[in-house]
Structure formats: structure tokens, C-alpha cells
PDB file of C-alpha atoms in Angstrom:
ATOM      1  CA  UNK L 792      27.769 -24.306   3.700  1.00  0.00           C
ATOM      2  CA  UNK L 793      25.266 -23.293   1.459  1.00  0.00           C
ATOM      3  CA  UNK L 794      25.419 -20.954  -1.561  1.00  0.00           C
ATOM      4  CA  UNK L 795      22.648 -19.106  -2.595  1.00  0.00           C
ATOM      5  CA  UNK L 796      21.823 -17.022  -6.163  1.00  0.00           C
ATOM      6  CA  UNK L 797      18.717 -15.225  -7.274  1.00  0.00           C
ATOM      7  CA  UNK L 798      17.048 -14.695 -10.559  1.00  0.00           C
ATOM      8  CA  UNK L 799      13.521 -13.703 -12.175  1.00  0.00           C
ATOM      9  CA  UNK L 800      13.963  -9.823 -11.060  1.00  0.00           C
ATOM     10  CA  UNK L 801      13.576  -7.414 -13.395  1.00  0.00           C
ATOM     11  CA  UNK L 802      10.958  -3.990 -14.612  1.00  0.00           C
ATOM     12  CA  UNK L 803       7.687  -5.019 -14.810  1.00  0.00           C
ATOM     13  CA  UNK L 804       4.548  -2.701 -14.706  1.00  0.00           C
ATOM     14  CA  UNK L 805       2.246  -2.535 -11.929  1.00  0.00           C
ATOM     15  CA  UNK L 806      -0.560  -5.348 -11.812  1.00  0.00           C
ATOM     16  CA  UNK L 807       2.202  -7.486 -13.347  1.00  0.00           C
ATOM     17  CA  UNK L 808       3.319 -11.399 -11.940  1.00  0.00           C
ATOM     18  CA  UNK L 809       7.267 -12.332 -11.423  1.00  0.00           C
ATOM     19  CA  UNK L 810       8.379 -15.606  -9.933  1.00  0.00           C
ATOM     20  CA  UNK L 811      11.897 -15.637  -8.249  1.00  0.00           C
ATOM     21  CA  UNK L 812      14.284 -18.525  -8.171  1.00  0.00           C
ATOM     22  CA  UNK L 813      17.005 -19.167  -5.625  1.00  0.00           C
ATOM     23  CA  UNK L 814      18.943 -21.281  -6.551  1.00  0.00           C
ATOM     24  CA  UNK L 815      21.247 -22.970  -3.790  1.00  0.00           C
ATOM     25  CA  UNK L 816      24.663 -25.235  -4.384  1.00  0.00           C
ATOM     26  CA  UNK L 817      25.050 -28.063  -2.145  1.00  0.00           C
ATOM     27  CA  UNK L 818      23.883 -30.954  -1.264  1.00  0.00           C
ATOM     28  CA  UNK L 819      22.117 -29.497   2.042  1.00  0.00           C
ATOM     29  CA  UNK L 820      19.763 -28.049   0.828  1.00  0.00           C
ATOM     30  CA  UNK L 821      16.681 -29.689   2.313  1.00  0.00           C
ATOM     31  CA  UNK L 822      17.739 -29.616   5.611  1.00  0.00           C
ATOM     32  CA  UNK L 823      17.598 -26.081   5.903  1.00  0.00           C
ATOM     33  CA  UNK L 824      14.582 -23.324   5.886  1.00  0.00           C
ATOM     34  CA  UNK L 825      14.474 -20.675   3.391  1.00  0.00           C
ATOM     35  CA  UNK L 826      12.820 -17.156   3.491  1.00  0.00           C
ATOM     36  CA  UNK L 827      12.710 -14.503   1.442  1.00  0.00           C
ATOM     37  CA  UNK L 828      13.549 -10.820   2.704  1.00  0.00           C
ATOM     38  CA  UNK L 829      13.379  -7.508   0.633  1.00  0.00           C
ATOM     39  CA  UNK L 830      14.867  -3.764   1.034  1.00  0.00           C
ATOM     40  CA  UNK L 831      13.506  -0.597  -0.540  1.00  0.00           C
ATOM     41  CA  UNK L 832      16.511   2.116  -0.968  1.00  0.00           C
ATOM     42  CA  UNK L 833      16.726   3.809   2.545  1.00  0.00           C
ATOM     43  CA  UNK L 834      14.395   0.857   4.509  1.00  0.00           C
ATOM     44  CA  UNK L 835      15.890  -1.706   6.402  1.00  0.00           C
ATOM     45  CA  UNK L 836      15.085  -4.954   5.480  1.00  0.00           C
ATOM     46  CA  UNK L 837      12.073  -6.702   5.551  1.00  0.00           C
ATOM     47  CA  UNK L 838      10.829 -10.051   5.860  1.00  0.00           C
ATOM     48  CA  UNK L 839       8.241 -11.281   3.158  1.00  0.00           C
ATOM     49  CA  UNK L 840       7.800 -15.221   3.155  1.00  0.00           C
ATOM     50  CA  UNK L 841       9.648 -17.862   4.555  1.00  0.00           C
ATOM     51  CA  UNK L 842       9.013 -21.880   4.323  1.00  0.00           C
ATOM     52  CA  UNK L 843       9.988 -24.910   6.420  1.00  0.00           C
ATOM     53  CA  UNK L 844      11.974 -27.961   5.833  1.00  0.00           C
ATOM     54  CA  UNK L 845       9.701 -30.472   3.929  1.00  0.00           C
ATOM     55  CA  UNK L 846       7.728 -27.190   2.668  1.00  0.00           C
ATOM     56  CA  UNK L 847       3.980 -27.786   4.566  1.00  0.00           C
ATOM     57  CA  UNK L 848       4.438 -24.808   6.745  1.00  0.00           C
ATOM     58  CA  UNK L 849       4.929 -21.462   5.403  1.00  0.00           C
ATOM     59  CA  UNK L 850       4.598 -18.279   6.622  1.00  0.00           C
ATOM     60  CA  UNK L 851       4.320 -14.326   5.475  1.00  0.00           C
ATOM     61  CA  UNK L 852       4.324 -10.733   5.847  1.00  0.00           C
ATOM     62  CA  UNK L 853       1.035  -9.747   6.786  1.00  0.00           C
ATOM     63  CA  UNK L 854       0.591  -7.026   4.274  1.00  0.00           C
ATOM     64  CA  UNK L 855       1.952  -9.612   1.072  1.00  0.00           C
ATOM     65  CA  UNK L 856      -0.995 -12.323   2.002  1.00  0.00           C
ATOM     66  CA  UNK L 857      -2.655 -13.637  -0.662  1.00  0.00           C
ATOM     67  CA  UNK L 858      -0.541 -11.638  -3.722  1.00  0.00           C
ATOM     68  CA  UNK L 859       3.357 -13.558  -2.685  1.00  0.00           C
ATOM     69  CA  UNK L 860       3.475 -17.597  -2.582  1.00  0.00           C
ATOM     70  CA  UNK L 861       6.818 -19.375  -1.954  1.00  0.00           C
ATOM     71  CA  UNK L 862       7.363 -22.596  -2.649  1.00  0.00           C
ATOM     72  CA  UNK L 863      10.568 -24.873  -2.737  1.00  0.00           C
ATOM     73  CA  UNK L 864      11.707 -27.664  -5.039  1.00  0.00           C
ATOM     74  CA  UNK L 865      14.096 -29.644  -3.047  1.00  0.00           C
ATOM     75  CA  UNK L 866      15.087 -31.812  -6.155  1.00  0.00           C
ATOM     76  CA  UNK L 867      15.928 -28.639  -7.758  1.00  0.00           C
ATOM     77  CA  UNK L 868      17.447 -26.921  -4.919  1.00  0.00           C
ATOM     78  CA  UNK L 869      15.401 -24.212  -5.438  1.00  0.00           C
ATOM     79  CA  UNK L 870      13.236 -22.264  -3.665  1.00  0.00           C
ATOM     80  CA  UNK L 871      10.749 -19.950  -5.541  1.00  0.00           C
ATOM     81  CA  UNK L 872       8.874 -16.590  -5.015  1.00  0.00           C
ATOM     82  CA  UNK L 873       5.444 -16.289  -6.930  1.00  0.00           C
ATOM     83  CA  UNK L 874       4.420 -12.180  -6.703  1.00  0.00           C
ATOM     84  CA  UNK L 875       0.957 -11.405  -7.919  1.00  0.00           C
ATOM     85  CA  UNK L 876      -0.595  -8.181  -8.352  1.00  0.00           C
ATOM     86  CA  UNK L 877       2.758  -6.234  -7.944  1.00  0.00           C
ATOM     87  CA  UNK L 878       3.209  -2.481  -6.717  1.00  0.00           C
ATOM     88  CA  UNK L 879       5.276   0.382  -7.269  1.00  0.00           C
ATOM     89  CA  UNK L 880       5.483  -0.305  -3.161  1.00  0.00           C
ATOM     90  CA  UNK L 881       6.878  -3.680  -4.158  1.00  0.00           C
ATOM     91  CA  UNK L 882      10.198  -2.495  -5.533  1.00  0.00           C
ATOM     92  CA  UNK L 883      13.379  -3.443  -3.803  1.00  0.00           C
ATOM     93  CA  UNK L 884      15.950  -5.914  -3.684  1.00  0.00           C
ATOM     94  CA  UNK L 885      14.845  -9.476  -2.953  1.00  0.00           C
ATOM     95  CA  UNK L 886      17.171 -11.833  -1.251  1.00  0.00           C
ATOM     96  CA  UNK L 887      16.793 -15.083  -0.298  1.00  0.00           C
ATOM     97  CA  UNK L 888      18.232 -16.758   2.451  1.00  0.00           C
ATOM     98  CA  UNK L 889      18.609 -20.026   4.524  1.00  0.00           C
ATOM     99  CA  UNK L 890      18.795 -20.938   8.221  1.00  0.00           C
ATOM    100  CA  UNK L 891      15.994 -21.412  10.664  1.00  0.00           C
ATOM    101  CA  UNK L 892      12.196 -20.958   9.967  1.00  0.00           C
ATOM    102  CA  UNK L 893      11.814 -17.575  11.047  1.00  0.00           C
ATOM    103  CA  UNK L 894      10.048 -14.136  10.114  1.00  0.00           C
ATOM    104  CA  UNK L 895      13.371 -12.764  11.993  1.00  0.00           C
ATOM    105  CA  UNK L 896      16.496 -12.055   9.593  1.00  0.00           C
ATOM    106  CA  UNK L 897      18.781 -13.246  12.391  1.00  0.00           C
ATOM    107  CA  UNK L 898      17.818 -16.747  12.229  1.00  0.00           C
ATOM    108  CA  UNK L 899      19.232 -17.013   8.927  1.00  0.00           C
ATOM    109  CA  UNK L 900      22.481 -18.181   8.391  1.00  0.00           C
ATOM    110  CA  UNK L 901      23.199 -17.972   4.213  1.00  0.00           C
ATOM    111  CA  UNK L 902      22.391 -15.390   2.451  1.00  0.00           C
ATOM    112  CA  UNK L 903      22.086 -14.120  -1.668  1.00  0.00           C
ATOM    113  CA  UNK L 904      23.514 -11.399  -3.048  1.00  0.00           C
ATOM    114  CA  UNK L 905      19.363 -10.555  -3.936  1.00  0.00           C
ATOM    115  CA  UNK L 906      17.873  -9.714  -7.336  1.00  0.00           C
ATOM    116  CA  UNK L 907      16.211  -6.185  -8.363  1.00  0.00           C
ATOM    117  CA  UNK L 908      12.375  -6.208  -8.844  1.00  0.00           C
ATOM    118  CA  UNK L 909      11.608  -2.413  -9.718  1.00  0.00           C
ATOM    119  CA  UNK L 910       7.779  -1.655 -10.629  1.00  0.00           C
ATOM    120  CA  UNK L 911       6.538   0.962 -12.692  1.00  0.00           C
ATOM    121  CA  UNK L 912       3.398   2.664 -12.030  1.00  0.00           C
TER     122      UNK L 912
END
């Protein structure tokens, strides 16, 4: 099993950077995927990045190309969320999860509680 906690959220003004962390407990941690997923109040929840065991594949949300980069530090246990060039559009709850390497939210198995990333225009 696999616990999972978020940091780096916060109010930052638009054209601002914020790097996540997800931290995971555990000594699993590089055998599983990671992603990160986000919700806007009243939106389900999206998929924005997710990465694959060993970290040479990743993949993302069309639309976040080129502004989001994850990343994962499997001596750390961490997996990371670099957000460039943020948006008002941006703001929602990020969680990060673990399970299969997947744009679907099914295929993962653990999930954070997610940290608040709120943009101001």
C-alpha cells in the first residue's frame, strides 16, 4: 500500500511557476506509475501528466504541453509537478496518484488527498 501527500499549492498570480511534491510512504514506490489529476469546483476530474516506472516515458494533457513537466525522484519517493505560465483556468485541486501508466483515473490505485493551486488574474 502506498500513501500519498501533496504540497507546493498555494495563490499565485497569473504568469506565475509552482512545483508540486507528492510525497509517497513506502518502500514501493518505484514500482508503481504516478500521474497527476486536477478538479475545478463543479468539473469532474481531469487528467494532466502522468509518468512511468523508471521515469523515460511521460505523458500529458494535450492542452498543458509545454507549460506542466512531471518528474519523479525515486530516492526521494517523490514525484513532482513543474507548472509554468499558470492561468486563472489552472485553478483546482491537484492530486496525485499511483497505479498504472494511464491518462485514465481508473487505472490508478492510491490516491492524495490533493493540494489547492488557486490563480489570480
Amino acid at each position: 500500500q502506498v500513501q500519498l501527500v501533496e504540497s507546493g499549492g498555494g495563490l499565485v498570480q497569473a504568469g506565475d511557476s509552482l512545483r508540486l511534491a507528492c510525497a509517497a510512504s513506502g518502500r514501493t514506490f518505484s514500482s508503481y506509475s504516478m500521474g497527476w489529476f486536477r478538479q475545478a469546483p463543479g468539473k469532474e476530474r481531469q487528467f494532466v501528466a502522468g509518468i512511468n516506472i523508471g521515469g523515460d516515458n511521460t505523458v500529458y494533457a494535450d492542452s498543458l504541453k509545454g507549460r506542466f513537466t512531471i518528474s519523479r525522484e525515486d530516492a526521494k519517493n517523490t514525484v513532482y509537478l513543474q507548472m509554468n505560465s499558470l492561468k486563472p483556468e489552472d485553478t483546482a485541486v491537484y492530486y496525485c496518484a499511483a497505479g498504472r501508466f494511464s491518462t485514465q483515473y481508473h487505472a490508478y490505485d492510491y490516491w492524495g488527498q490533493g493540494t489547492q493551486v488557486t490563480v489570480s488574474s
